[in-house]
Amino acid sequence: MQHVELRSDTMTRPTPAMRKAMAEAEVGDDVFGEDPTVNRLEAMAAERLGKEAALFVPSGTMANLVSQMAHCGRGDEMILGHLAHSFYYEQGGSAAVAAIHPRTVPNQADGTLPLDELEAAIRGDNIHFPRTRLIALENTHNLCGGAPLEPAYLKAVGDIARRHKIKLHIDGARLFNAAVALRVPARQLAFEADSVSFCLSKGLAAPVGSIVCGSREFIQTARRARKVLGGGMRQAGVLAAAGIVALNEMVDRLAEDHANAHRLAEGLAGISGLKLDSGRYKTNIVYFDVVKPGLSAAELVAALQKEGVRMLAAGPRTIRAVTHYEVTEKDIDYALEATGSVMRQEKISI
Ligand code: TLP
C-alpha cells in the first residue's frame, strides 16, 4: 500500500545531504558562542533576511516566545490575530511564561488583520492600560490556509508600528513558502519587521530548529531569553549543519509543494461531499470541510488512514493536508483517488 503523509510538513525527514552534513559537522559549545557551524548558520540566515544578527533556537514556538520576551516586559501587551499560531497553539506561553498580555484582532481569510482595527487596538497612555509594545503577524498564515502576506500589506503594518513606536514581529515559520509563492526575496518580507522567525524543520526538511533574526541588540536579548527557557544548546552544530543544507538546497523547490497543494485542492473540490474554495490556496497548506451528512472529519481521516493516506482533523468538519518534499504528484493523485473512493462509499468503514 502506498503511504502518503499529508498531516504536516513537520513530518519531513532529513535529506541524505543533511545526514552527511550532520555527521561531518564541526562543533563546539554554542552557549559559549563557540560552535562554528551554528555561527555559520546564524550568519547565513541574518544575511539572507537582511538583518544584523540571528539566533538558532530549538523550535518555532521558542522562536516566537524569545522574540516576544525580547520586545515586551511583564504586563506589556502584544497585538496579534485571533487565529495566530502564537495565540492558538503555543499553550498561551506568552502569558503563562512571560506575563505578556495578548490582545487579539480578528484575522481576515487572507491572514491579514484589518489595518483600522489593528491601529485602534493600540493603547494610549493611561494608567489603567497595559502598554502596547508589539504587533505580531504570521507569514504564511497557517490557520488561514497558508496565506502569504504581501509586501504592501507588511509595509502598511510597519508604518502603523513606527507611527506608534511599537515593534513588529513576524512569525515566518513558513516565510520561504511565502517568498516562493509571491516570487519575492525573503528579505523583502522581513524588511518591515524588527524581528522575524522562520522554521528549518517544516518544508525545508531539517530535523530540528528555527531561526530568529533582528538587530544585534535584539538578538542579544533574545539569546538571554533562550537560555532562561532552557534552549541553550551545546554541540548544536550537528543540527545547524542540516539547517545550512536546508537554506542552500530546499528553498527553491518549495514551488513543487505549492503546485502539488494546488493539484490536491482542485481535485478535492471535485469530490462530492467535500467543500473548499480551491482557488484560495497559494502555498502548501489546504483546508477543506466535510459536508456529507453523518460523516465527521475524524471519521474521514480514519477511513483515509486505512488507505495509507494521512491527513489531520483540524475541527469537527475540517481537515488539513500539507504538502512537502516527500510528497510527489503521483502521491497526490493516489490521495485523491483514495479520498474519492472513500467518499463514494454508502457507509464508510472506519
Ligand atoms: N505548526 C505545526 C503545529 O503546531 C500546528 C504544524 O504542523 O503546522 N508558527 C507557525 C505558523 C506554525 O505553523 C508552527 C508549527 C509554529 C509556529 C511552531 O513551530 P514548532 O512546532 O517548531 O514549535
mmCIF file of C-alpha atoms and ligand atoms in Angstrom, residues 8 10 59-61 64 85 89-90 138 140 142 171 173-174 199 201-202 210 320, ligand 1:
data_model
loop_
_atom_site.group_PDB
_atom_site.id
_atom_site.type_symbol
_atom_site.label_atom_id
_atom_site.label_comp_id
_atom_site.label_asym_id
_atom_site.label_seq_id
_atom_site.Cartn_x
_atom_site.Cartn_y
_atom_site.Cartn_z
ATOM 1 C CA SER A 8 2.225 18.319 8.270
ATOM 2 C CA THR A 10 6.980 18.934 10.058
ATOM 3 C CA SER A 59 11.586 25.270 17.746
ATOM 4 C CA GLY A 60 9.193 27.742 16.172
ATOM 5 C CA THR A 61 7.399 28.030 19.493
ATOM 6 C CA ASN A 64 8.154 33.276 18.945
ATOM 7 C CA HIS A 85 -0.313 30.140 15.882
ATOM 8 C CA TYR A 89 -1.266 26.613 19.513
ATOM 9 C CA GLU A 90 1.519 27.651 21.879
ATOM 10 C CA GLU A 138 2.175 35.339 10.707
ATOM 11 C CA THR A 140 2.412 32.336 5.711
ATOM 12 C CA ASN A 142 -1.196 28.536 8.919
ATOM 13 C CA ASP A 171 6.199 34.529 12.791
ATOM 14 C CA ALA A 173 7.550 29.637 10.296
ATOM 15 C CA ARG A 174 6.890 29.253 6.556
ATOM 16 C CA CYS A 199 11.457 27.234 10.781
ATOM 17 C CA SER A 201 12.130 21.890 10.341
ATOM 18 C CA LYS A 202 8.970 22.331 8.274
ATOM 19 C CA SER A 210 14.172 27.589 13.910
ATOM 20 C CA ARG A 320 -5.919 19.856 6.859
HETATM 21 N N1 TLP B 1 2.839 24.368 13.390
HETATM 22 C C1 TLP B 1 2.574 22.944 13.445
HETATM 23 C C2 TLP B 1 1.554 22.616 14.544
HETATM 24 O O1 TLP B 1 1.928 23.163 15.753
HETATM 25 C C3 TLP B 1 0.167 23.054 14.226
HETATM 26 C C4 TLP B 1 2.047 22.478 12.091
HETATM 27 O O2 TLP B 1 2.022 21.253 11.891
HETATM 28 O O3 TLP B 1 1.676 23.320 11.271
HETATM 29 N N2 TLP B 1 4.325 29.153 13.879
HETATM 30 C C5 TLP B 1 3.594 28.552 12.931
HETATM 31 C C6 TLP B 1 2.905 29.393 11.915
HETATM 32 C C7 TLP B 1 3.472 27.151 12.902
HETATM 33 O O4 TLP B 1 2.721 26.586 11.969
HETATM 34 C C8 TLP B 1 4.153 26.384 13.869
HETATM 35 C C9 TLP B 1 4.044 24.884 13.891
HETATM 36 C C10 TLP B 1 4.916 27.067 14.840
HETATM 37 C C11 TLP B 1 4.984 28.454 14.809
HETATM 38 C C12 TLP B 1 5.633 26.345 15.950
HETATM 39 O O5 TLP B 1 6.696 25.602 15.491
HETATM 40 P P1 TLP B 1 7.271 24.362 16.351
HETATM 41 O O6 TLP B 1 6.323 23.231 16.129
HETATM 42 O O7 TLP B 1 8.634 24.160 15.772
HETATM 43 O O8 TLP B 1 7.331 24.798 17.774
#
